[in-house]
Amino acid sequence: MRVQTGVSFLFALVLACQAKKDYSGYQVLTTGKLSPVQVDALRNLQTSDERFDFWKEAHPDGAADVMSSADHLTALKEFLTKHNIDYSVKIQDVGEAIQISEKPSPTKKSNPNARYNLNWDEYGSHDDFNEFIEEIASQNSWASVRSIGKSVEGRDMKVLELTKGGSGAPNIFIEAGIHAREWIAPAVATYTVKELVENYDSHPEYLDNFNFYVLPCANPDGYEYSRSTDRLWRKNRGLNDGALCKGVDLNRNWEFHWAESGVSDSPCSDVFCGYTPTSEIESQNIKAFYSTLSPVPELTVCFHSAANLWLYPYGYAYDSYPDNVDEIRRLGEDAVDALNAVNGQSFECINSAELYPAAGASDDYYASLGSRFVYTPELRDNGFGFVLPPEYIIPSGEEVWAAWKVMLDKIMPNKE
Ligand code: ARG
Ligand code: ZN
């Protein structure tokens, strides 16, 4: 019996190991500065050729990062050479980079006496996020958890509501993790909650004057799939009728100017926008929840990674901005200055479409509903892209907190 249990355990272990997608031999190439013509060529490649995975989109005067398996590397290099695009190797072996990023952080700083599992020395699970927000809610009379629906695989999507500000106070919505593999996003969103709540005494004015609504993980199935099976999974895990490939890019599924740019209509693409707008249950749940917030959030922040950017709307097309774009840009730039001052990062505040016109993202949708300030931070890269080692969670949380302070101080009621 014992032996049998041991054997089946081993068998399960072997299966589990085999089940994980192997990225050894995959490389990420980074290009030199791109001309507009080169940008167009790369954008076509991104939406038409599923062999290549864009870690950073091509934009004029910027660089693009593209991943390829060993098998297709020659084809990628030929493409780049044909278009006169300089490149160098950014990640020599993605499999190794993933392994490095899975090592626990050497600098254990977070609180070992916490009453929840989540800590910011390593990346948590979706259950850890939910346990953390439930614990915050159970300890504070002004905090509660709202279930906003289930994901396609049945995971509970939960929003933490910090409503000490009371009715009529400005609302703030935080969405993180709509892209599964961008693990630093939920980590920083939950770090923000920890700072707001557990360090309340250092800055009571924030919880006292605002209501915060935090969805730490907008794509729970994708996130768990990226933990268990494919570290670089981006989309949700919905079935696509008539197709073998699963998943919709939830950040191309929103109904504002849906499918107009930066999407693919192929279910196997990483930027598949779905067959219809808001087709996905996760986008439906978030949309329904957001519409209950009254007043419309003054500030909405959607955390992504890993381009060291602070994006502002709109992103669906060039030269399309909300009416108050000047104040949006000014506040974004001030937030980024404060962020960069903390650890010497070099984030930039730019318009989303300048990075890459892409329609159907949630940020555009929130802005279209009248959220006054909407930002999409693309958190740290540190040379690792999506597979950022966990020792960078705390520094990321700290620098983003500096940005929060600038934004919250600016929109604080009675301060303008
Ligand atoms: N990297 C993000 C994405 O591709 C950026 C989204 C920016 N917003 C936009 N509306 N294009 O989803
Ligand atoms: Zn993203």
Short mmCIF file of C-alpha atoms and ligand atoms in Angstrom, two decimals:
data_model
loop_
_atom_site.label_atom_id
_atom_site.label_comp_id
_atom_site.label_asym_id
_atom_site.label_seq_id
_atom_site.Cartn_x
_atom_site.Cartn_y
_atom_site.Cartn_z
CA MET A 1 0.00 0.00 0.00
CA ARG A 2 2.76 2.35 1.07
CA VAL A 3 4.80 1.51 -2.00
CA GLN A 4 1.77 2.02 -4.18
CA THR A 5 1.05 5.44 -2.72
CA GLY A 6 4.69 6.33 -3.25
CA VAL A 7 4.56 5.15 -6.83
CA SER A 8 1.39 6.98 -7.65
CA PHE A 9 2.76 10.08 -5.97
CA LEU A 10 5.87 9.84 -8.12
CA PHE A 11 3.72 9.26 -11.18
CA ALA A 12 1.66 12.31 -10.38
CA LEU A 13 4.84 14.31 -9.86
CA VAL A 14 6.27 13.20 -13.19
CA LEU A 15 2.99 14.10 -14.87
CA ALA A 16 2.92 17.47 -13.17
CA CYS A 17 6.50 18.18 -14.25
CA GLN A 18 5.83 17.06 -17.78
CA ALA A 19 2.70 19.11 -17.94
CA LYS A 20 4.63 22.35 -17.57
CA LYS A 21 5.48 24.00 -20.83
CA ASP A 22 9.22 23.95 -21.37
CA TYR A 23 10.76 27.20 -22.53
CA SER A 24 14.35 26.05 -22.69
CA GLY A 25 15.98 27.28 -25.86
CA TYR A 26 13.47 30.07 -26.29
CA GLN A 27 15.05 33.49 -26.64
CA VAL A 28 13.84 37.04 -26.35
CA LEU A 29 15.40 39.41 -28.84
CA THR A 30 15.30 43.15 -28.39
CA THR A 31 15.45 45.44 -31.38
CA GLY A 32 17.23 48.72 -31.85
CA LYS A 33 15.28 51.96 -32.24
CA LEU A 34 12.60 51.46 -34.86
CA SER A 35 11.57 53.63 -37.79
CA PRO A 36 7.85 53.95 -38.58
CA VAL A 37 8.20 51.51 -41.48
CA GLN A 38 9.91 48.95 -39.27
CA VAL A 39 7.22 49.44 -36.64
CA ASP A 40 4.54 48.62 -39.22
CA ALA A 41 6.38 45.50 -40.29
CA LEU A 42 6.65 44.26 -36.69
CA ARG A 43 3.02 45.06 -35.92
CA ASN A 44 1.95 43.02 -38.91
CA LEU A 45 4.10 40.20 -37.70
CA GLN A 46 2.55 40.40 -34.23
CA THR A 47 -1.03 40.06 -35.42
CA SER A 48 -0.36 37.60 -38.23
CA ASP A 49 2.33 35.17 -37.07
CA GLU A 50 1.62 33.16 -33.94
CA ARG A 51 5.12 31.73 -33.75
CA PHE A 52 6.36 34.94 -32.21
CA ASP A 53 5.39 36.37 -28.88
CA PHE A 54 5.74 40.11 -28.41
CA TRP A 55 6.88 40.94 -24.90
CA LYS A 56 7.07 44.60 -25.77
CA GLU A 57 5.20 46.11 -28.67
CA ALA A 58 6.97 47.91 -31.47
CA HIS A 59 6.70 51.68 -31.34
CA PRO A 60 8.44 54.45 -33.25
CA ASP A 61 11.76 55.43 -31.69
CA GLY A 62 11.44 52.58 -29.24
CA ALA A 63 12.53 48.98 -29.15
CA ALA A 64 10.40 45.84 -29.41
CA ASP A 65 11.04 42.61 -27.51
CA VAL A 66 10.09 39.40 -29.29
CA MET A 67 10.27 35.82 -28.06
CA SER A 68 10.81 32.84 -30.32
CA SER A 69 11.41 29.16 -29.78
CA ALA A 70 14.75 27.78 -30.93
CA ASP A 71 13.02 26.31 -33.99
CA HIS A 72 11.82 29.63 -35.32
CA LEU A 73 14.67 31.83 -34.25
CA THR A 74 16.29 31.75 -37.66
CA ALA A 75 13.03 32.82 -39.30
CA LEU A 76 12.70 35.68 -36.83
CA LYS A 77 16.26 36.82 -37.39
CA GLU A 78 15.76 36.65 -41.16
CA PHE A 79 12.65 38.77 -40.85
CA LEU A 80 14.52 41.36 -38.78
CA THR A 81 17.46 41.42 -41.15
CA LYS A 82 15.18 41.74 -44.16
CA HIS A 83 13.64 44.84 -42.59
CA ASN A 84 17.03 46.25 -41.56
CA ILE A 85 16.12 45.97 -37.90
CA ASP A 86 19.07 45.74 -35.50
CA TYR A 87 18.65 43.35 -32.64
CA SER A 88 20.43 41.78 -29.72
CA VAL A 89 19.63 38.96 -27.33
CA LYS A 90 17.73 40.14 -24.27
CA ILE A 91 17.07 36.75 -22.68
CA GLN A 92 19.43 33.99 -23.74
CA ASP A 93 17.28 31.18 -22.43
CA VAL A 94 13.72 31.83 -21.29
CA GLY A 95 13.55 28.46 -19.54
CA GLU A 96 16.47 29.45 -17.33
CA ALA A 97 15.04 32.91 -16.72
CA ILE A 98 11.81 31.29 -15.56
CA GLN A 99 13.73 29.08 -13.16
CA ILE A 100 15.59 32.07 -11.73
CA SER A 101 12.33 33.92 -11.29
CA GLU A 102 10.85 31.00 -9.38
CA LYS A 103 13.53 31.03 -6.70
CA PRO A 104 12.23 32.58 -3.51
CA SER A 105 13.46 36.08 -2.85
CA PRO A 106 16.74 36.17 -0.89
CA THR A 107 15.65 39.31 0.96
CA LYS A 108 12.81 38.26 3.21
CA LYS A 109 11.40 41.51 4.49
CA SER A 110 7.69 41.00 4.87
CA ASN A 111 5.89 40.21 8.07
CA PRO A 112 6.16 36.56 9.13
CA ASN A 113 3.42 37.03 11.76
CA ALA A 114 0.78 38.00 9.24
CA ARG A 115 -2.58 36.26 9.49
CA TYR A 116 -2.61 35.39 5.85
CA ASN A 117 -0.39 33.44 3.50
CA LEU A 118 0.33 36.18 1.03
CA ASN A 119 3.70 37.84 1.41
CA TRP A 120 5.63 40.03 -0.99
CA ASP A 121 8.76 37.87 -0.99
CA GLU A 122 7.17 35.54 -3.50
CA TYR A 123 4.25 35.51 -5.92
CA GLY A 124 0.96 34.42 -4.39
CA SER A 125 -1.78 32.21 -5.78
CA HIS A 126 -5.28 33.42 -6.60
CA ASP A 127 -6.44 31.78 -3.38
CA ASP A 128 -3.77 33.72 -1.49
CA PHE A 129 -5.11 36.99 -2.92
CA ASN A 130 -8.65 36.12 -1.93
CA GLU A 131 -7.59 35.01 1.55
CA PHE A 132 -5.64 38.24 1.99
CA ILE A 133 -8.54 40.50 1.07
CA GLU A 134 -10.97 38.45 3.19
CA GLU A 135 -8.61 38.87 6.14
CA ILE A 136 -8.37 42.63 5.61
CA ALA A 137 -12.17 42.75 5.48
CA SER A 138 -12.63 40.69 8.61
CA GLN A 139 -10.35 43.00 10.58
CA ASN A 140 -11.74 46.35 9.58
CA SER A 141 -15.34 47.48 9.91
CA TRP A 142 -15.02 49.71 6.85
CA ALA A 143 -13.65 46.95 4.63
CA SER A 144 -15.64 44.27 2.88
CA VAL A 145 -15.31 41.78 0.08
CA ARG A 146 -17.73 41.71 -2.80
CA SER A 147 -18.01 38.68 -5.06
CA ILE A 148 -18.44 39.95 -8.58
CA GLY A 149 -18.99 36.58 -10.23
CA LYS A 150 -17.08 33.51 -11.23
CA SER A 151 -14.46 33.05 -13.92
CA VAL A 152 -15.09 30.64 -16.78
CA GLU A 153 -13.47 27.83 -14.78
CA GLY A 154 -15.45 28.76 -11.68
CA ARG A 155 -12.95 30.75 -9.62
CA ASP A 156 -14.41 33.47 -7.39
CA MET A 157 -13.64 36.95 -8.57
CA LYS A 158 -13.58 39.17 -5.51
CA VAL A 159 -13.21 42.88 -5.01
CA LEU A 160 -11.93 44.37 -1.78
CA GLU A 161 -13.91 47.48 -0.85
CA LEU A 162 -12.27 49.98 1.49
CA THR A 163 -15.11 52.41 2.09
CA LYS A 164 -13.93 54.39 5.07
CA GLY A 165 -14.30 57.53 2.93
CA GLY A 166 -18.07 57.04 3.00
CA SER A 167 -20.75 57.79 0.48
CA GLY A 168 -19.98 60.65 -1.88
CA ALA A 169 -16.22 60.36 -1.37
CA PRO A 170 -14.28 59.88 -4.60
CA ASN A 171 -14.06 56.26 -5.69
CA ILE A 172 -10.88 54.64 -6.89
CA PHE A 173 -10.78 51.38 -8.81
CA ILE A 174 -7.72 49.17 -9.10
CA GLU A 175 -7.66 46.36 -11.65
CA ALA A 176 -4.66 44.05 -11.86
CA GLY A 177 -3.70 40.86 -13.57
CA ILE A 178 -5.99 40.96 -16.60
CA HIS A 179 -2.95 39.49 -18.38
CA ALA A 180 -2.12 36.20 -16.71
CA ARG A 181 1.66 36.18 -17.00
CA GLU A 182 2.20 39.70 -15.67
CA TRP A 183 2.61 38.44 -12.12
CA ILE A 184 4.03 41.66 -10.73
CA ALA A 185 0.63 43.32 -11.33
CA PRO A 186 -1.42 41.51 -8.66
CA ALA A 187 1.62 41.61 -6.39
CA VAL A 188 1.77 45.41 -6.58
CA ALA A 189 -2.01 45.82 -6.28
CA THR A 190 -2.02 43.79 -3.06
CA TYR A 191 1.09 45.61 -1.84
CA THR A 192 -0.86 48.84 -2.30
CA VAL A 193 -3.70 47.46 -0.17
CA LYS A 194 -1.24 46.42 2.53
CA GLU A 195 0.32 49.89 2.57
CA LEU A 196 -3.06 51.65 2.69
CA VAL A 197 -4.48 49.47 5.44
CA GLU A 198 -1.61 48.21 7.56
CA ASN A 199 0.30 51.46 7.42
CA TYR A 200 -2.82 53.58 7.92
CA ASP A 201 -1.27 55.63 10.74
CA SER A 202 1.39 57.04 8.41
CA HIS A 203 -1.20 58.41 5.99
CA PRO A 204 -4.75 58.28 7.41
CA GLU A 205 -5.92 60.86 4.87
CA TYR A 206 -6.01 58.32 2.05
CA LEU A 207 -8.40 55.79 3.53
CA ASP A 208 -10.32 58.59 5.25
CA ASN A 209 -11.02 60.54 2.06
CA PHE A 210 -11.48 57.95 -0.66
CA ASN A 211 -13.22 54.66 -1.28
CA PHE A 212 -10.96 52.05 -2.83
CA TYR A 213 -12.18 49.06 -4.83
CA VAL A 214 -9.47 46.55 -5.61
CA LEU A 215 -9.67 43.57 -7.95
CA PRO A 216 -6.27 41.93 -7.44
CA CYS A 217 -6.63 39.36 -10.17
CA ALA A 218 -8.91 40.09 -13.11
CA ASN A 219 -8.03 36.84 -14.91
CA PRO A 220 -7.84 34.16 -12.23
CA ASP A 221 -7.94 31.13 -14.55
CA GLY A 222 -5.20 32.49 -16.74
CA TYR A 223 -3.13 33.39 -13.68
CA GLU A 224 -3.41 29.90 -12.20
CA TYR A 225 -2.69 28.34 -15.59
CA SER A 226 0.45 30.45 -15.83
CA ARG A 227 1.49 29.09 -12.42
CA SER A 228 0.71 25.45 -13.10
CA THR A 229 1.25 24.88 -16.79
CA ASP A 230 2.43 27.68 -19.03
CA ARG A 231 4.34 30.51 -17.36
CA LEU A 232 3.81 32.77 -20.37
CA TRP A 233 0.06 32.36 -20.78
CA ARG A 234 -1.62 35.75 -21.33
CA LYS A 235 -5.32 35.23 -22.11
CA ASN A 236 -8.23 33.81 -20.14
CA ARG A 237 -9.08 30.10 -20.40
CA GLY A 238 -12.40 30.22 -22.23
CA LEU A 239 -13.21 27.81 -25.02
CA ASN A 240 -13.48 29.37 -28.46
CA ASP A 241 -16.27 27.85 -30.56
CA GLY A 242 -14.96 25.91 -33.48
CA ALA A 243 -11.30 26.40 -32.55
CA LEU A 244 -8.72 24.25 -30.86
CA CYS A 245 -7.03 27.17 -29.15
CA LYS A 246 -8.34 28.44 -25.86
CA GLY A 247 -8.52 31.91 -24.52
CA VAL A 248 -9.41 35.49 -25.34
CA ASP A 249 -7.15 38.44 -24.60
CA LEU A 250 -9.39 40.06 -22.00
CA ASN A 251 -7.67 43.36 -22.67
CA ARG A 252 -8.95 43.34 -26.24
CA ASN A 253 -12.49 42.26 -25.38
CA TRP A 254 -14.02 45.51 -24.11
CA GLU A 255 -16.72 47.19 -26.12
CA PHE A 256 -15.25 50.66 -26.73
CA HIS A 257 -14.03 50.75 -30.37
CA TRP A 258 -13.75 46.98 -30.08
CA ALA A 259 -11.50 45.23 -32.61
CA GLU A 260 -10.55 48.41 -34.43
CA SER A 261 -6.79 48.04 -33.93
CA GLY A 262 -4.07 45.86 -32.43
CA VAL A 263 -6.11 42.67 -32.33
CA SER A 264 -6.30 39.36 -34.11
CA ASP A 265 -9.47 37.53 -35.05
CA SER A 266 -7.68 34.22 -34.76
CA PRO A 267 -8.43 32.29 -31.54
CA CYS A 268 -4.85 31.04 -31.46
CA SER A 269 -3.41 34.52 -31.27
CA ASP A 270 -2.36 36.07 -27.98
CA VAL A 271 -4.26 39.21 -28.94
CA PHE A 272 -7.48 37.45 -29.95
CA CYS A 273 -10.28 39.90 -29.15
CA GLY A 274 -13.08 37.33 -28.91
CA TYR A 275 -15.90 36.80 -31.40
CA THR A 276 -17.99 39.64 -29.99
CA PRO A 277 -17.37 42.54 -27.58
CA THR A 278 -17.56 41.64 -23.87
CA SER A 279 -17.97 38.01 -24.85
CA GLU A 280 -16.00 36.82 -21.83
CA ILE A 281 -17.49 36.19 -18.44
CA GLU A 282 -14.56 37.90 -16.69
CA SER A 283 -15.05 41.13 -18.67
CA GLN A 284 -18.80 40.87 -18.07
CA ASN A 285 -18.29 40.52 -14.31
CA ILE A 286 -15.92 43.46 -14.11
CA LYS A 287 -18.10 45.63 -16.31
CA ALA A 288 -21.19 44.90 -14.20
CA PHE A 289 -19.31 45.68 -11.01
CA TYR A 290 -17.76 48.89 -12.35
CA SER A 291 -21.17 50.16 -13.39
CA THR A 292 -22.36 49.94 -9.78
CA LEU A 293 -19.73 52.42 -8.63
CA SER A 294 -21.26 55.82 -8.08
CA PRO A 295 -19.78 58.33 -8.56
CA VAL A 296 -17.80 56.92 -11.49
CA PRO A 297 -14.27 56.38 -10.17
CA GLU A 298 -12.25 59.57 -10.14
CA LEU A 299 -9.16 57.45 -10.64
CA THR A 300 -8.81 54.01 -12.24
CA VAL A 301 -5.51 52.17 -12.37
CA CYS A 302 -4.96 48.99 -14.40
CA PHE A 303 -1.69 47.26 -13.54
CA HIS A 304 0.29 45.48 -16.26
CA SER A 305 3.95 44.73 -16.98
CA ALA A 306 6.69 44.94 -18.17
CA ALA A 307 7.56 48.01 -20.21
CA ASN A 308 8.42 50.65 -17.55
CA LEU A 309 5.63 52.89 -18.77
CA TRP A 310 2.71 54.82 -17.34
CA LEU A 311 0.09 54.85 -20.08
CA TYR A 312 -2.88 57.17 -20.42
CA PRO A 313 -5.92 56.95 -22.75
CA TYR A 314 -7.02 56.50 -25.38
CA GLY A 315 -5.23 53.51 -26.77
CA TYR A 316 -7.47 52.50 -29.64
CA ALA A 317 -6.12 55.04 -32.13
CA TYR A 318 -3.55 57.78 -32.54
CA ASP A 319 -4.54 61.30 -31.51
CA SER A 320 -7.67 60.30 -29.63
CA TYR A 321 -7.80 61.63 -26.12
CA PRO A 322 -10.32 62.27 -23.36
CA ASP A 323 -11.24 65.97 -23.12
CA ASN A 324 -9.18 66.45 -19.98
CA VAL A 325 -6.03 64.90 -21.42
CA ASP A 326 -3.88 67.81 -20.24
CA GLU A 327 -4.54 67.20 -16.57
CA ILE A 328 -4.28 63.44 -17.11
CA ARG A 329 -0.86 63.84 -18.68
CA ARG A 330 0.36 66.29 -16.06
CA LEU A 331 -0.65 64.07 -13.16
CA GLY A 332 0.80 60.99 -14.86
CA GLU A 333 4.10 62.75 -15.38
CA ASP A 334 4.23 63.89 -11.76
CA ALA A 335 3.43 60.37 -10.58
CA VAL A 336 6.18 58.92 -12.73
CA ASP A 337 8.72 61.48 -11.49
CA ALA A 338 7.99 60.41 -7.93
CA LEU A 339 8.12 56.73 -8.88
CA ASN A 340 11.48 57.09 -10.61
CA ALA A 341 12.95 58.99 -7.67
CA VAL A 342 12.50 56.01 -5.34
CA ASN A 343 14.78 53.44 -6.94
CA GLY A 344 16.15 55.19 -10.00
CA GLN A 345 13.85 53.49 -12.50
CA SER A 346 13.14 55.29 -15.75
CA PHE A 347 9.43 54.99 -16.34
CA GLU A 348 7.89 57.26 -18.92
CA CYS A 349 4.37 58.61 -19.10
CA ILE A 350 3.03 58.28 -22.64
CA ASN A 351 -0.26 57.87 -24.46
CA SER A 352 -1.26 54.19 -24.86
CA ALA A 353 -1.63 54.48 -28.61
CA GLU A 354 1.90 55.82 -28.86
CA LEU A 355 3.05 52.49 -27.51
CA TYR A 356 0.81 50.62 -29.86
CA PRO A 357 -2.76 51.32 -30.96
CA ALA A 358 -4.82 48.51 -29.48
CA ALA A 359 -8.57 48.66 -29.06
CA GLY A 360 -10.84 46.91 -26.62
CA ALA A 361 -8.67 47.39 -23.56
CA SER A 362 -10.36 48.00 -20.23
CA ASP A 363 -8.59 51.32 -19.63
CA ASP A 364 -10.24 52.88 -22.69
CA TYR A 365 -13.59 51.54 -21.57
CA TYR A 366 -13.28 53.05 -18.07
CA ALA A 367 -12.17 56.36 -19.55
CA SER A 368 -15.12 56.31 -21.95
CA LEU A 369 -17.47 56.00 -18.97
CA GLY A 370 -16.05 59.21 -17.55
CA SER A 371 -13.43 58.04 -15.08
CA ARG A 372 -11.44 61.28 -14.77
CA PHE A 373 -7.94 59.81 -14.47
CA VAL A 374 -7.21 56.39 -15.97
CA TYR A 375 -3.71 54.95 -16.05
CA THR A 376 -2.20 51.69 -17.17
CA PRO A 377 1.16 51.31 -15.50
CA GLU A 378 3.42 48.82 -17.24
CA LEU A 379 5.53 47.80 -14.26
CA ARG A 380 9.21 46.92 -14.15
CA ASP A 381 11.09 44.97 -16.70
CA ASN A 382 14.55 44.76 -15.07
CA GLY A 383 15.75 42.78 -18.07
CA PHE A 384 13.40 39.92 -17.18
CA GLY A 385 10.18 41.03 -18.82
CA PHE A 386 7.26 38.99 -17.50
CA VAL A 387 9.46 36.64 -15.50
CA LEU A 388 10.55 39.23 -12.96
CA PRO A 389 12.23 37.56 -9.96
CA PRO A 390 10.28 38.00 -6.74
CA GLU A 391 12.92 40.09 -4.99
CA TYR A 392 11.68 42.96 -7.16
CA ILE A 393 8.15 42.84 -5.77
CA ILE A 394 8.85 45.01 -2.74
CA PRO A 395 10.90 47.64 -4.60
CA SER A 396 8.13 47.78 -7.22
CA GLY A 397 5.48 48.16 -4.52
CA GLU A 398 7.50 50.92 -2.88
CA GLU A 399 8.06 52.93 -6.02
CA VAL A 400 4.43 52.59 -7.11
CA TRP A 401 3.37 53.75 -3.66
CA ALA A 402 5.24 57.01 -4.32
CA ALA A 403 3.16 57.40 -7.47
CA TRP A 404 -0.03 56.70 -5.50
CA LYS A 405 0.81 59.44 -3.02
CA VAL A 406 1.20 62.01 -5.80
CA MET A 407 -2.07 60.98 -7.43
CA LEU A 408 -4.07 60.78 -4.20
CA ASP A 409 -2.72 64.08 -2.87
CA LYS A 410 -3.73 65.77 -6.10
CA ILE A 411 -7.30 64.53 -6.17
CA MET A 412 -7.87 64.72 -2.41
CA PRO A 413 -11.25 66.39 -1.78
CA ASN A 414 -11.04 70.06 -0.64
CA LYS A 415 -7.46 70.27 -1.80
CA GLU A 416 -7.94 71.57 -5.28
N1 ARG B 1 0.22 46.33 -22.94
C1 ARG B 1 -1.17 46.62 -22.72
C2 ARG B 1 -1.98 45.74 -23.65
O1 ARG B 1 -1.49 45.38 -24.69
C3 ARG B 1 -1.41 48.05 -22.92
C4 ARG B 1 -2.81 48.49 -23.04
C5 ARG B 1 -2.87 49.96 -23.21
N2 ARG B 1 -4.21 50.44 -23.45
C6 ARG B 1 -4.77 50.48 -24.63
N3 ARG B 1 -6.01 50.88 -24.68
N4 ARG B 1 -4.15 50.16 -25.72
O2 ARG B 1 -3.06 45.36 -23.33
ZN ZN B 2 -0.61 43.42 -20.04
#
